[in-house]
Amino acid sequence: MVRIEEYIPIVGQAIIDDLRLLGEKLKGKVIQNINSTSVGGGVAEILNRMVPLLMELSVEARWDIIKGGEQFFEITKKFHNALHGKPENITKNDFDIFLEASRKNIEELDTKGDIVFVHDPQPIALIKKKTSNKWIWRCHVDISNPNKRLWQFLMNFIVDYDSAVFSAPSFSQTLPIRQFLIPPSIDPLSDKNKELAPDIIETVLEKYNITKDKPIITQISRFDRLKDPLGVIEAYAQVKKYINCQLILAGGGATDDPEGVKVLEEVKEKAKQFKDVHILLLPQNDIEVNALQRVSSVIIQKSLKEGFGLTVAEALWKAKPVVASNVGGIPLQIKHKFSGLLCHSIDGAAFALKQFLNSPEYAKKLGENGREHIRNNFLITRHIKDYMLLFLSLYHPEDVVYL
Amino acid sequence: MAELIKAKEPFRFFTRLHLSELTGLRASTLGELLSLIKKVPGSVIYHHTHRFLQQHQYLSPEPPNDFAYWVTQELGEEELGEELASIDVVQFSTIRALREKIAKTIERYLEQNRFAKLKFSRQSEGFHFVKSVSFVLPTKYVACDLAEFIEILNKITIDSIYFHIFEARLRLEKATNDFSNWIEESIGDKELAEEISKLDPYTYTLEDLRKAIAVIIARSI
């Protein structure tokens, strides 16, 4: 297990001292996290790493999981899609099943923490159990354009919380409770982000038959239409006319996703027209993803829609020049021409790729700026600090708080 | 070397950590931006004119404020962006006065550029108003003379420097920054205090500001 001291060489002693200072202020408070799964998904990933670190900082953090059958999770998956703005037919029966499963959890789950920290919509109805303790609803989903009927249903619960938390300013809604902006983070010590020895990178390149004789453009993401892999190939084709480079499209998610399989086939078909395109299916292989990012000349993330897009933070943390779409949480990570290049189209992406490949000094500078931006704003230590401040804010309604 | 003056009162370094509170308010046009700038709480104006200092402190000096960045990047109003970015924030001793200056700058621009009113940002790229909530905590560091002061200055977080230089003066409406105030009141060196208060901190990165202050003090001892 990673210890808090291990982050000192990355963020500095003073940042860790600040975390300890905040931990002292929360001593004695029990923070009870509640979500719907202990494995898989970004929420479980972050809680797995964060709960032990909070404990080390003297914060009594706990983690409970609600129960729900197959039907319940099918419905909450529908909720998830509908909150993202995808058309979904949510019926009265769906709401009834959700409420019935919630009722059982309300009966069975002990919610006696001083602060109950509820993650995402699945456990949202537990708020009906609120007593004099403090409750926070943490929404990890992009709700900038939610299904209105579902949002109204969820509002029945949200209004009873003390505070809500969103990942990007564009996700905020008009609410009668306080709402805070806390973006997600990456862990610099995880397999996906830690430094890699050159021989590990070489092994990965050999495995996939990739050579370093020409510049590498890489997009890491699921084979999903919203990640626009076909658009990436088109942008690459425009660049390839002028610069002899190669393209890597790597990611997982195709095996259990019928649409993903179809998208992957289309991508493979389109890639046949071009030389030097590597399509790699590598689900859940963090070290390989890390190696491919590190060996790339430019990273692209040409998503059409994005929750937060932490692959951008991962690339910037490796000081890579990044070309990315101006969607979701990406503009929080990249300020155009300061820490990367933002684009809105295939042509724009191609132009930005050419700029980086033809101006290595410019690319290097923006990559370095990007790494510092991630160091200051998107590492797990900042995330822990924000959560501790959030917990303290529940006891301090003022704008300037003296602790 | 002359003997160092012991401070009448030691200087306790504080740090300031901040949390961003969402307001749910959003502007898509310059008109909406202006109208909301006039009515949002002061903590919102403070957030959007100071956030860059802490979040982008590794960049070159004179980072734009959020309003300047948005009108330039999203609305394409470069001239107004430049005017907003070059507002001399150090001249303002209250958020209220700073807000008035920003509002007047936009108002005047709208009067002179009527078509600017017609520009909309894309839905996803509207200006979202955010409020800054500050948490002020004492650190363990205390200086009793200028040598100790420099030693601590070189190792404290930039959040602490930020608090004593920016937040103390503008948000807490003190006449000068905390460092100058202590040097004048407790060390009795008015000249040194003035030299530090004359710095325009908005044109330095926080790391460069740390170095500049350390150099000025080191020269005096």
Tab-separated table of N, CA and C in Angstrom, chain B residues 7 27 61 74 80 129 152 168 176 216:
chain	number	residue	atom	x	y	z
B	7	ALA	N	12.394	41.262	16.370
B	7	ALA	CA	11.065	41.837	16.147
B	7	ALA	C	10.336	42.072	17.469
B	27	ALA	N	-22.987	32.695	-17.995
B	27	ALA	CA	-23.194	33.730	-19.022
B	27	ALA	C	-22.800	33.177	-20.378
B	61	PRO	N	4.819	35.523	-16.305
B	61	PRO	CA	4.086	36.509	-15.515
B	61	PRO	C	2.881	37.068	-16.279
B	74	GLU	N	-13.339	32.608	-26.104
B	74	GLU	CA	-14.669	32.103	-26.463
B	74	GLU	C	-15.470	33.080	-27.307
B	80	LEU	N	-11.069	43.697	-26.030
B	80	LEU	CA	-11.616	43.757	-24.671
B	80	LEU	C	-10.808	42.837	-23.749
B	129	PHE	N	-19.828	31.020	-13.254
B	129	PHE	CA	-19.361	31.794	-12.105
B	129	PHE	C	-19.093	30.881	-10.902
B	152	ILE	N	12.482	30.944	6.395
B	152	ILE	CA	11.125	30.356	6.305
B	152	ILE	C	10.504	30.678	4.947
B	168	ALA	N	-4.421	38.989	1.985
B	168	ALA	CA	-4.448	39.908	3.118
B	168	ALA	C	-4.804	41.316	2.652
B	176	THR	N	-1.729	47.239	3.497
B	176	THR	CA	-0.603	46.741	2.710
B	176	THR	C	-0.511	45.228	2.900
B	216	ILE	N	15.346	41.163	-1.837
B	216	ILE	CA	15.228	42.511	-1.258
B	216	ILE	C	15.586	42.486	0.235
